[in-house]
Short mmCIF file of C-alpha atoms in Angstrom, two decimals:
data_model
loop_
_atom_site.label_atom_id
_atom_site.label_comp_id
_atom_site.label_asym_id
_atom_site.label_seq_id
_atom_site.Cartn_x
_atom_site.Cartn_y
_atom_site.Cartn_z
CA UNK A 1 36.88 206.62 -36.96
CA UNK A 2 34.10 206.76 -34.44
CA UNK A 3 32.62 210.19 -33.72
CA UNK A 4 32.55 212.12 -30.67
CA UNK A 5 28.93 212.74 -30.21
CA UNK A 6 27.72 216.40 -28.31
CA UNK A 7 25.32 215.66 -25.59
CA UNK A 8 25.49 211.70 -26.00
CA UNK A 9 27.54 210.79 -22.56
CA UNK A 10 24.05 209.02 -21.78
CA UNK A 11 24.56 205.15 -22.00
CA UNK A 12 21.42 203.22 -22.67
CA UNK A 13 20.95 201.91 -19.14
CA UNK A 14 20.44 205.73 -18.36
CA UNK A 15 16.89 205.41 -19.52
CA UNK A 16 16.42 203.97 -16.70
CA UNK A 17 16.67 207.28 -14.45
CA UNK A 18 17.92 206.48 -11.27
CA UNK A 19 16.12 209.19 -9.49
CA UNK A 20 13.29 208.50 -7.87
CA UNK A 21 10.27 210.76 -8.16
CA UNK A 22 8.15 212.48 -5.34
CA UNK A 23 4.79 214.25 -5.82
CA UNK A 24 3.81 217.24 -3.72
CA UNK A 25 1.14 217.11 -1.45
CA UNK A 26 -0.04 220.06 -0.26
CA UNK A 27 2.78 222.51 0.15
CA UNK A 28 5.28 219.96 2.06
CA UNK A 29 7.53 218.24 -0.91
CA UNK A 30 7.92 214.71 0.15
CA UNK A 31 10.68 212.57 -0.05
CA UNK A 32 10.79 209.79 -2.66
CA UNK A 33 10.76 206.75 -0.40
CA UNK A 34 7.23 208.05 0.92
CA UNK A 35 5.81 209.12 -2.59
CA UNK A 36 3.57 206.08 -3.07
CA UNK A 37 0.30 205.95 -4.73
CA UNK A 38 -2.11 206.83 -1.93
CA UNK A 39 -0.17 210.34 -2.16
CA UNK A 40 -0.52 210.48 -5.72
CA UNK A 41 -4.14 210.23 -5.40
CA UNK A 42 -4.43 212.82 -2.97
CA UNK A 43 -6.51 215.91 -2.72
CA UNK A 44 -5.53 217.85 -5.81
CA UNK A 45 -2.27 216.18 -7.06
CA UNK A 46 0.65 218.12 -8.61
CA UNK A 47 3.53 217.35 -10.05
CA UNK A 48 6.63 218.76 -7.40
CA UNK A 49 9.80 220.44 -9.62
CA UNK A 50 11.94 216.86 -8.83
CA UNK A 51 9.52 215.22 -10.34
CA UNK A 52 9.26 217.36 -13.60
CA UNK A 53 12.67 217.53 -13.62
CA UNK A 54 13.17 213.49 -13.71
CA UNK A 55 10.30 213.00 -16.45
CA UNK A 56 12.03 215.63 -18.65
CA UNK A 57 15.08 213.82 -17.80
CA UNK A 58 13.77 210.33 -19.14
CA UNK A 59 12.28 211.96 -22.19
CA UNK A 60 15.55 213.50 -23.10
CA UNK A 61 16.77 209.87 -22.69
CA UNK A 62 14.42 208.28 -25.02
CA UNK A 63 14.54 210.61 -27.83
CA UNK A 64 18.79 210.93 -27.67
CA UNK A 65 18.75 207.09 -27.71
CA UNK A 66 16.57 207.32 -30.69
CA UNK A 67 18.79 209.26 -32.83
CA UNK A 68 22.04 208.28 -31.65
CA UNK A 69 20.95 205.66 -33.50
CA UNK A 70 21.20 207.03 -36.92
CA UNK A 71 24.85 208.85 -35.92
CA UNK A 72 27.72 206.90 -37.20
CA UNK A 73 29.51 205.09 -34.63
CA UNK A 74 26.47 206.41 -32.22
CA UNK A 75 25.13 204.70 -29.03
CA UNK A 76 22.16 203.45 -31.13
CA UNK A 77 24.71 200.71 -33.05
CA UNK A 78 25.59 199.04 -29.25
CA UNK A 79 22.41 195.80 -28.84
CA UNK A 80 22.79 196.21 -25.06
CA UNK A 81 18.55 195.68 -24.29
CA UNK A 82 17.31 198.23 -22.62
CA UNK A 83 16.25 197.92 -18.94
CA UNK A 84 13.20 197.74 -17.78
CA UNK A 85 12.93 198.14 -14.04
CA UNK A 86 15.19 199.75 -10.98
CA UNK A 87 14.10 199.81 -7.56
CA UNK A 88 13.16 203.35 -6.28
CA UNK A 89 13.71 205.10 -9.71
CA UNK A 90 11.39 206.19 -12.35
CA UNK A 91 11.72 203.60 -15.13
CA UNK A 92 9.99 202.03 -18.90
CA UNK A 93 7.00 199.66 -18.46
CA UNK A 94 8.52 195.97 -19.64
CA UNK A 95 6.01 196.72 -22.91
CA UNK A 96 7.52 200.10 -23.60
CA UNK A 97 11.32 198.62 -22.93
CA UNK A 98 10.35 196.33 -25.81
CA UNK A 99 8.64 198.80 -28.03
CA UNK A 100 11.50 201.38 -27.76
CA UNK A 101 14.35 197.90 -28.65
CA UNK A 102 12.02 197.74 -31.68
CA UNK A 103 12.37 200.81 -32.97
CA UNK A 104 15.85 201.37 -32.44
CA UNK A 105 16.23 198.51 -34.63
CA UNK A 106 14.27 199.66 -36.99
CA UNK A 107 16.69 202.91 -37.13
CA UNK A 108 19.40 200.92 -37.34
CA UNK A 109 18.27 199.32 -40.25
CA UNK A 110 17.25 202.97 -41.73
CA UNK A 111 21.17 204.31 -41.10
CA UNK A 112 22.17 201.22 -43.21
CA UNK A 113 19.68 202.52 -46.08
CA UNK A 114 21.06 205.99 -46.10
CA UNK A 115 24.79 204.83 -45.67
CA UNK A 116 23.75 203.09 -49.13
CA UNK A 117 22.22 206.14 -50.68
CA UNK A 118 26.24 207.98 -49.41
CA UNK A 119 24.30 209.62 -46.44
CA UNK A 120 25.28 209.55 -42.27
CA UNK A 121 25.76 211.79 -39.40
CA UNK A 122 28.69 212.45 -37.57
CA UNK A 123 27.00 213.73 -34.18
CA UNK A 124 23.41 215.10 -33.07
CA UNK A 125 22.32 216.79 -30.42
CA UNK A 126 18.79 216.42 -29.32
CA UNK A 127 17.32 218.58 -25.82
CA UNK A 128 13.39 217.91 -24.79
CA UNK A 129 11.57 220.60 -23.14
CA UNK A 130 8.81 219.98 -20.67
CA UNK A 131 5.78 222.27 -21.34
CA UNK A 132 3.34 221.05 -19.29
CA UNK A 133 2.50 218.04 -16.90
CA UNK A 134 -0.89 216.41 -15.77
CA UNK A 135 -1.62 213.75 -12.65
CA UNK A 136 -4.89 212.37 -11.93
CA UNK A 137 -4.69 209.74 -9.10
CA UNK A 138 -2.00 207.37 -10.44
CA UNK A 139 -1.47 208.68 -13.35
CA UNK A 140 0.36 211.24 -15.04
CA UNK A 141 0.89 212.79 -18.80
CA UNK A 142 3.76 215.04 -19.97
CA UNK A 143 3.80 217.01 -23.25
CA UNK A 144 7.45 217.52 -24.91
CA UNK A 145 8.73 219.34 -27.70
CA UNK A 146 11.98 217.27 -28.68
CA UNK A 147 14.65 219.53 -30.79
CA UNK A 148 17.08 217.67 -32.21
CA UNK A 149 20.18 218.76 -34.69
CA UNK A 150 22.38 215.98 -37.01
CA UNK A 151 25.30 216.87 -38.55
CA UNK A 152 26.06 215.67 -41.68
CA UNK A 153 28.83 213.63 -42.27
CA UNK A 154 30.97 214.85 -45.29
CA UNK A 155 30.41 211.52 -47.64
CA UNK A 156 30.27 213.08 -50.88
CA UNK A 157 31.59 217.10 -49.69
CA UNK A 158 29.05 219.03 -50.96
CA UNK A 159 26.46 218.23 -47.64
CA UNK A 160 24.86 221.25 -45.88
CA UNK A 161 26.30 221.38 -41.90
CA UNK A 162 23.22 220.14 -40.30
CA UNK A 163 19.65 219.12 -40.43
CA UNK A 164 17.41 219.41 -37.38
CA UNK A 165 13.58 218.73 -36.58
CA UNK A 166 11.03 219.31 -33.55
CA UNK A 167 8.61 216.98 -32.79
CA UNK A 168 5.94 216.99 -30.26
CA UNK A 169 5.17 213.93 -27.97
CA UNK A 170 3.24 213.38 -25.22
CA UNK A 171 4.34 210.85 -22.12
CA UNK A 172 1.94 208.81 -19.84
CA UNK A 173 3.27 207.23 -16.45
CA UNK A 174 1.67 205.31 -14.19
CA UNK A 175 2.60 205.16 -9.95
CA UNK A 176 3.04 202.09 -8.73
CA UNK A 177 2.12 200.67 -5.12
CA UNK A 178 5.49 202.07 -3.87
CA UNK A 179 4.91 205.66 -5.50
CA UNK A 180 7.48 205.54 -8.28
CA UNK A 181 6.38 206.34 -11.45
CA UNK A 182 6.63 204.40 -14.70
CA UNK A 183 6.50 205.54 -18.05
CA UNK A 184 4.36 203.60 -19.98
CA UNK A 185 3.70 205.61 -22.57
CA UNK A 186 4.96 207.65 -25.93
CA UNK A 187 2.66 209.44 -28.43
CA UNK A 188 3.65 211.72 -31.37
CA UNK A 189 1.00 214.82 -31.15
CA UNK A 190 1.98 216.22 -34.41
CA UNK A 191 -0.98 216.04 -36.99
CA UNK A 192 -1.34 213.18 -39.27
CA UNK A 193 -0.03 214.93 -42.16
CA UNK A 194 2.95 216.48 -40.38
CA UNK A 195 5.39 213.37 -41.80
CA UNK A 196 7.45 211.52 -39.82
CA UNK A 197 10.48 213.12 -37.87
CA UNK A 198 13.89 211.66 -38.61
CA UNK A 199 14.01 209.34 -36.07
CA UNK A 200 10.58 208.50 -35.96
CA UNK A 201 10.64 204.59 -36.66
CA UNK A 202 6.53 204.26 -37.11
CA UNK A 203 4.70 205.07 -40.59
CA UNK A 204 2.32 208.08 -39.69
CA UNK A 205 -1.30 207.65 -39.37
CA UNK A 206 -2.53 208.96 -42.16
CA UNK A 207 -6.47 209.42 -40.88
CA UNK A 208 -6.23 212.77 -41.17
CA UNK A 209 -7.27 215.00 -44.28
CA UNK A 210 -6.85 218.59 -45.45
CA UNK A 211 -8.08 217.98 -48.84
CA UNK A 212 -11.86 218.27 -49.59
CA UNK A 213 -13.30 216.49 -52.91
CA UNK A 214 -13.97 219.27 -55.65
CA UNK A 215 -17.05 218.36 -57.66
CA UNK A 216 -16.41 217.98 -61.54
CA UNK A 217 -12.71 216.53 -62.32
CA UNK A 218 -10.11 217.62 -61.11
CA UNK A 219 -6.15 217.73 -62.57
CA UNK A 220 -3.72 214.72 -61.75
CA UNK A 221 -0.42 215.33 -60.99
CA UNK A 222 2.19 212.15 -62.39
CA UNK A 223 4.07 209.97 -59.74
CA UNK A 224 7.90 211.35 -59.59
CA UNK A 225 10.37 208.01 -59.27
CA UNK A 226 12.71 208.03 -55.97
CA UNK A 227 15.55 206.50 -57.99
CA UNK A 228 18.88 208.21 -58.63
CA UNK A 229 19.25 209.97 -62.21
CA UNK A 230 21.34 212.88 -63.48
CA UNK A 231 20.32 216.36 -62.07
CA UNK A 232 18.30 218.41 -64.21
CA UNK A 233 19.88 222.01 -65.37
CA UNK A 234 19.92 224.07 -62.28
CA UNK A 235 17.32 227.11 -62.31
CA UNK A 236 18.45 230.51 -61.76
CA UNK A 237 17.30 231.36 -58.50
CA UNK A 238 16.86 234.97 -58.94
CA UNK A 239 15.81 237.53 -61.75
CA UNK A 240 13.55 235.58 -63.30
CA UNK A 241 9.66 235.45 -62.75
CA UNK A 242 9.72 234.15 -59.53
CA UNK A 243 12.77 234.21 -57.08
CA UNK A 244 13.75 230.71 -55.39
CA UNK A 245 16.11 232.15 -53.21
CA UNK A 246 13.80 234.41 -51.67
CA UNK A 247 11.24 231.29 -51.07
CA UNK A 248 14.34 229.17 -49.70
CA UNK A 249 14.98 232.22 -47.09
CA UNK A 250 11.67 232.54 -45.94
CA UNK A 251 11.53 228.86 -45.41
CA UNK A 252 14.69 228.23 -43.82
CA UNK A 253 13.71 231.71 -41.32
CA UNK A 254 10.17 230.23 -40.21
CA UNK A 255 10.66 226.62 -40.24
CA UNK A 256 10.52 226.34 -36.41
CA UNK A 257 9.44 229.98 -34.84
CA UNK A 258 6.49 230.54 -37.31
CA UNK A 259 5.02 233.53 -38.89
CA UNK A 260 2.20 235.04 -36.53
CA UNK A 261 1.13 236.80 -39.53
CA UNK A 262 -0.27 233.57 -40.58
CA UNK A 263 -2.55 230.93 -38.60
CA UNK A 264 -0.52 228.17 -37.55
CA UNK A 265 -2.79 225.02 -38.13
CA UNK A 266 -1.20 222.61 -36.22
CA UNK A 267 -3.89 222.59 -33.40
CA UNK A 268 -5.77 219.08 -32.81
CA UNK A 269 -8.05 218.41 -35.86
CA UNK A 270 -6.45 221.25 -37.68
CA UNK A 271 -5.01 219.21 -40.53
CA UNK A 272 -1.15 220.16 -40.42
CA UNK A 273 0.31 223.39 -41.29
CA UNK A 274 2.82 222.18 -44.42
CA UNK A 275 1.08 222.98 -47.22
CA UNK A 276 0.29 226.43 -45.18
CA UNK A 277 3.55 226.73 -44.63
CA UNK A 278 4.56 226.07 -48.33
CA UNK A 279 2.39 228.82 -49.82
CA UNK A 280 3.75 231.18 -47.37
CA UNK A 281 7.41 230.64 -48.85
CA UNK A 282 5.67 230.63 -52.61
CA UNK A 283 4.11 233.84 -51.88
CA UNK A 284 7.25 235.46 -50.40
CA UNK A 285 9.20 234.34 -53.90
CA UNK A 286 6.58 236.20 -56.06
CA UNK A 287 3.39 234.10 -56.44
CA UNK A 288 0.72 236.52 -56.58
CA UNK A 289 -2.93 235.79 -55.59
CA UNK A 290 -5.69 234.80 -57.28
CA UNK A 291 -9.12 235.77 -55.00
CA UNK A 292 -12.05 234.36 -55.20
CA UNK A 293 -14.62 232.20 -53.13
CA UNK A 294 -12.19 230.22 -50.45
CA UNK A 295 -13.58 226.49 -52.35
CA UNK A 296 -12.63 226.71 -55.41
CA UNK A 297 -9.48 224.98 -56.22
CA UNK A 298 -8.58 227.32 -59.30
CA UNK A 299 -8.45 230.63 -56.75
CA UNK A 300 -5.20 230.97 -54.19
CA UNK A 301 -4.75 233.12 -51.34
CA UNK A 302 -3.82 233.69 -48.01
CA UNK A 303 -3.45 235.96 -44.93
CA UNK A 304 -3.81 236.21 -41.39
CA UNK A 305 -7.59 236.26 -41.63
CA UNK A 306 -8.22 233.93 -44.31
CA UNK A 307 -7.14 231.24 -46.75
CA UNK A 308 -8.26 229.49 -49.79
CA UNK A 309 -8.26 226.04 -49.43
CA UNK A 310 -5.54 225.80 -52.18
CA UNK A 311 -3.52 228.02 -49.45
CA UNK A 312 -3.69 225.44 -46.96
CA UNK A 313 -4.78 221.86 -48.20
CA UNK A 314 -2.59 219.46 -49.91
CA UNK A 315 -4.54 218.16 -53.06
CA UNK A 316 -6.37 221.86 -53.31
CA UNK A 317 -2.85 223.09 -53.95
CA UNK A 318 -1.58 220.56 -56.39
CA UNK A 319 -4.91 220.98 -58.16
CA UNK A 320 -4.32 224.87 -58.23
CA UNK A 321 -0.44 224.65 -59.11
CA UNK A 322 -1.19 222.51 -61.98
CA UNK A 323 -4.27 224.14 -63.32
CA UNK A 324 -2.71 227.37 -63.32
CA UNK A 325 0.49 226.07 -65.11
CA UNK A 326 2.49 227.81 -62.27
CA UNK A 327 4.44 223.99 -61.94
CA UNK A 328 5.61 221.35 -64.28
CA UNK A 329 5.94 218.12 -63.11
CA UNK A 330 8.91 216.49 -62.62
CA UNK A 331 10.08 212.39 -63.46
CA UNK A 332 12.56 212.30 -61.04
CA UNK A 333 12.50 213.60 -57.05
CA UNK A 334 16.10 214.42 -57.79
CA UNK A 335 15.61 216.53 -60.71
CA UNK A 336 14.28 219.14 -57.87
CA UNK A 337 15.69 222.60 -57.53
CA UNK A 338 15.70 225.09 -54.74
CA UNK A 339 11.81 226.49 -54.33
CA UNK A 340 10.38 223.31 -56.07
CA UNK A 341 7.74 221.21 -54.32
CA UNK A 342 7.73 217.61 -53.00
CA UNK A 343 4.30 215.63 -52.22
CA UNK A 344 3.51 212.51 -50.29
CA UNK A 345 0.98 210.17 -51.08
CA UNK A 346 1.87 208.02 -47.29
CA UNK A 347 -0.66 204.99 -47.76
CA UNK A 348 -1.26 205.56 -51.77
CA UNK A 349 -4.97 205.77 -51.90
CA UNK A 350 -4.34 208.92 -54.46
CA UNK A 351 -5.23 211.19 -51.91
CA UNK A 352 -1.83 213.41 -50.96
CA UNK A 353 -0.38 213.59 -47.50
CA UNK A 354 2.28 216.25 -47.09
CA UNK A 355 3.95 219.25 -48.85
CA UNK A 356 7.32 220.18 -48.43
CA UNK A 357 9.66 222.62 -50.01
CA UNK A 358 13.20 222.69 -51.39
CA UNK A 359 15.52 225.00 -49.66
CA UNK A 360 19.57 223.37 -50.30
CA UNK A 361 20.61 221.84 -53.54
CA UNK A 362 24.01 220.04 -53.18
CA UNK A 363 26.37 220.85 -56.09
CA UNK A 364 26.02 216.85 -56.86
CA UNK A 365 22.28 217.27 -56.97
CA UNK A 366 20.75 216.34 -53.97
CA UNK A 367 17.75 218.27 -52.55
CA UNK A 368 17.49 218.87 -49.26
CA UNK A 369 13.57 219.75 -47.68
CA UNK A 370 12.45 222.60 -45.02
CA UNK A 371 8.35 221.90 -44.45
CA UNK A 372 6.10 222.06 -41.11
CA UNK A 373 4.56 220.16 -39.11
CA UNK A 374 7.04 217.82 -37.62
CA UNK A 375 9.20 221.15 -38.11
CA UNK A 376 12.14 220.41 -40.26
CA UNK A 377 15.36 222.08 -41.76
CA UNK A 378 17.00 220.87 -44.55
CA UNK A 379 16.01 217.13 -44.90
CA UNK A 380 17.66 215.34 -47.81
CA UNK A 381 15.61 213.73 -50.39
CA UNK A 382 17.05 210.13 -49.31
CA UNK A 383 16.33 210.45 -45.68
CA UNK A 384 13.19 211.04 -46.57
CA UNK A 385 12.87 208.64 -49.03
CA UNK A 386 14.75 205.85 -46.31
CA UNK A 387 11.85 206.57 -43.67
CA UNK A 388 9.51 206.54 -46.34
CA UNK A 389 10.08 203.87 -49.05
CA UNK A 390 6.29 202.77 -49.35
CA UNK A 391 4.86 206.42 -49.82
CA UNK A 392 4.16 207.73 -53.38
CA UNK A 393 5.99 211.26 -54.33
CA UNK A 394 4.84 213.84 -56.81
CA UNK A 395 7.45 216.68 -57.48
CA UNK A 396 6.75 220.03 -59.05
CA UNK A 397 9.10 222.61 -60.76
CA UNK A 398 7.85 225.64 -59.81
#
C-alpha cells in the first residue's frame, strides 16, 4: 500500500522554485523582473528576506527529494528527470540537474539493498534551516542545517519509531544576465570523519585524521564481518560494572543539542566530534579516567578544558579500549549490544574513520547507532552497512 508521506506534497518539478529572486539594493527591495546582475554587484550586496526565503525553499526541495527516495512508495521511486531551467525563477545549473538524477539513483538502488536486509521507511520528514547567506557580485553561498526524521516501516515488528539525522551543507548560486539566481552548487560541511548521512549518496572524503601515530606498536583491533549471524546473549544493561542503559540515555539526550560541558569539535579542521561524543556516553555509563600526559594512548580523559587524545581520536581510543581490556572484540557487527562500539575503516588503509555507539537493540537482534558528526539517532546496523558496503568495521563489547 503506498504511504502517505508528512511534508512530501513537493513533486520533483518543484525544485525548480517558481519564484523568482530579488536582491536588495540599498534599502528599496526590488522587484524580481529588475534583479539582474548589475544589481547584484552593487555597492555592498545583501541578500533581501524573498530571496532567503526562496533559497531555503530550494534547499528544502533538494534534500526532501533526496530522501523521499529511500521512503517506500516515496517521490524518489517516480524517473520523472529533474528540470533544469524556468524563466524568471530560481532554478539547478543543467550540471547540478544531472548530479542530483545521479544520486537519486544511487538511493534508489540503496532502498533496494535495505528492502533485502527486511529494512524501509514508511514516511520522513525532512525541514532545512537557513543560517546564514553570503553574495559577492554574482554570486552567492548559503549554509543549511537539513533535519530530517524516517519512520520505520514495521517489516520484522520489533523496529524503533524513527531514525533522524542533521547534516550541514552549504549552497552556491550564481546570477545570471537577467538577475535570477541559479544554484549551482551543494557541499556537505560536516568533517571528513562525520560518516555519511542517510541519504547522502557520495562515499565521504576521508582526508581528514584525528588519529596521530604512537611511536612503539600499538594494539590491533580484528575486522568484525557485516553478515547476518545469530545474536549474541544480550548483556544486562544495568547492575553490573558498567551501566549500558545509562550510556544509551546520554547518547540518545545529546545526539543533536550537544553537551556545552564538552568542546564540540566539529569546527573546520577540527577532526569530527564522534569519538568525542562516544567517550562522553562511556563516561556517563561508569568508565572512570585514567590521567596522565594528553599523548599517550594508554591514559583516557576528558572535560571541558581538556582531553586525552584517546578521549577524542578514533585509533587513540581503540588503542586505549583494547589495551586496557575495557572491550572485547566482537566477529560479528550484529553480535552488538546496547553501549557497544562500532568503527569504520571508510577507504581501508588501517587507519579508522568513525566511532559510533549502540543505543536500540531490536528483540530480533538488530543494533541500531546514535554517533556525531553528521548527527544521528538510532541508525540500524544495515543502513549503515547499505551506504557503506566498501568500508571495514571493527566492533567492541564494552
Amino acid at each position: 500500500m503506498k504511504s502517505s508521506n508528512k511534508g512530501r506534497t513537493r513533486s520533483r518539478a518543484a525544485i525548480v522554485v517558481a519564484a523568482a529572486a530579488s536582491v536588495a539594493a540599498g534599502t528599496a527591495l526590488l522587484p524580481a523582473a529588475s534583479a539582474s546582475a548589475a544589481t547584484a554587484r552593487s555597492t555592498a550586496p545583501v541578500v533581501d528576506q524573498q530571496t532567503r526565503a526562496t533559497f531555503q525553499r530550494l534547499a528544502d526541495a533538494v534534500f526532501t527529494d533526496r530522501t523521499d527516495a529511500l521512503v517506500d512508495g516515496g517521490q524518489g521511486t517516480r524517473k520523472k528527470p529533474l528540470t533544469k531551467s524556468f524563466s524568471g525563477a530560481v532554478k539547478l545549473s543543467a550540471a547540478l540537474a544531472r548530479s542530483e538524477n545521479t544520486a537519486l539513483s544511487s538511493l534508489d538502488q540503496r532502498k533496494a539493498r535495505l528492502a533485502a536486509l527486511g529494512e524501509s521507511y514508511s514516511k520522513a520528514d525532512t525541514t532545512v534551516t537557513l543560517n546564514s547567506t553570503r553574495v559577492q557580485g554574482t554570486k552567492a553561498e548559503a549554509e543549511v542545517t537539513e533535519t530530517t526524521t524516517l519512520t520505520y516501516k514495521k517489516v520484522r515488528g520489533d523496529e524503533p519509531g524513527t531514525t533522524g539525522f542533521q547534516a550541514h551543507h552549504k549552497l552556491t548560486f550564481t546570477a545570471d544576465a537577467r538577475g535570477d539566481w541559479q544554484l549551482t552548487g551543494i557541499r556537505n560541511t560536516d568533517p571528513a570523519a562525520a560518516g555519511i548521512a542517510v541519504n547522502q549518496p557520495a562515499q565521504p572524503s576521508t582526508g581528514a585524521r584525528v588519529a596521530r601515530v604512537a611511536s612503539g606498536p600499538t594494539p590491533k583491533a580484528p575486522r568484525a564481518a557485516t553478515t547476518r549471524t545469530a545474536p549474541a546473549k544480550a548483556k544486562k544493561l544495568t547492575g553490573t560494572t558498567f551501566n549500558y542503559k545509562a550510556m544509551a540515555t546520554y547518547a540518545e539526550k545529546y545526539w543533536k543539542n550537544y553537551n556545552t560541558a564538552y568542546p564540540n569539535f566539529n569546527g573546520h579542521g577540527a577532526g569530527g566530534d564522534c569519538t568525542n561524543f562516544v567517550s562522553q556516553s562511556l563516561k556517563a555509563g561508569g568508565w572512570k579516567h585514567v590521567p596522565g600526559y594528553v599523548y599517550d594512548y594508554t591514559r583516557w580523559f576528558g572535560n571541558a578544558e581538556i582531553q586525552s587524545d584517546s578521549f577524542v581520536g578514533v585509533n587513540e581510543w581503540s588503542w586505549f579500549a583494547q589495551n586496557s581490556k575495557r572491550t572485547t572484540s566482537l566477529a560479528y557487527v550484529y553480535q552488538m549490544d546496547v553501549g557497544d562500539v562500532l568503527q569504520m575503516d571508510f577507504n581501508r588503509d588501517g587507519s579508522k574513520d568513525h566511532t559510533m555507539i549502540v543505543t536500540y537493540r531490536s528483540p530480533q537482534g538488530v543494533p541500531y547507532l546514535t554517533y556525531h558528526s553528521a548527527n544521528t539517532y538510532r541508525r540500524s546496523v544495515a543502513s549503515i552497512i547499505a551506504s557503506e558496503p566498501n568500508s571495514y568495521y571493527y566492533a567492541y563489547r564494552t
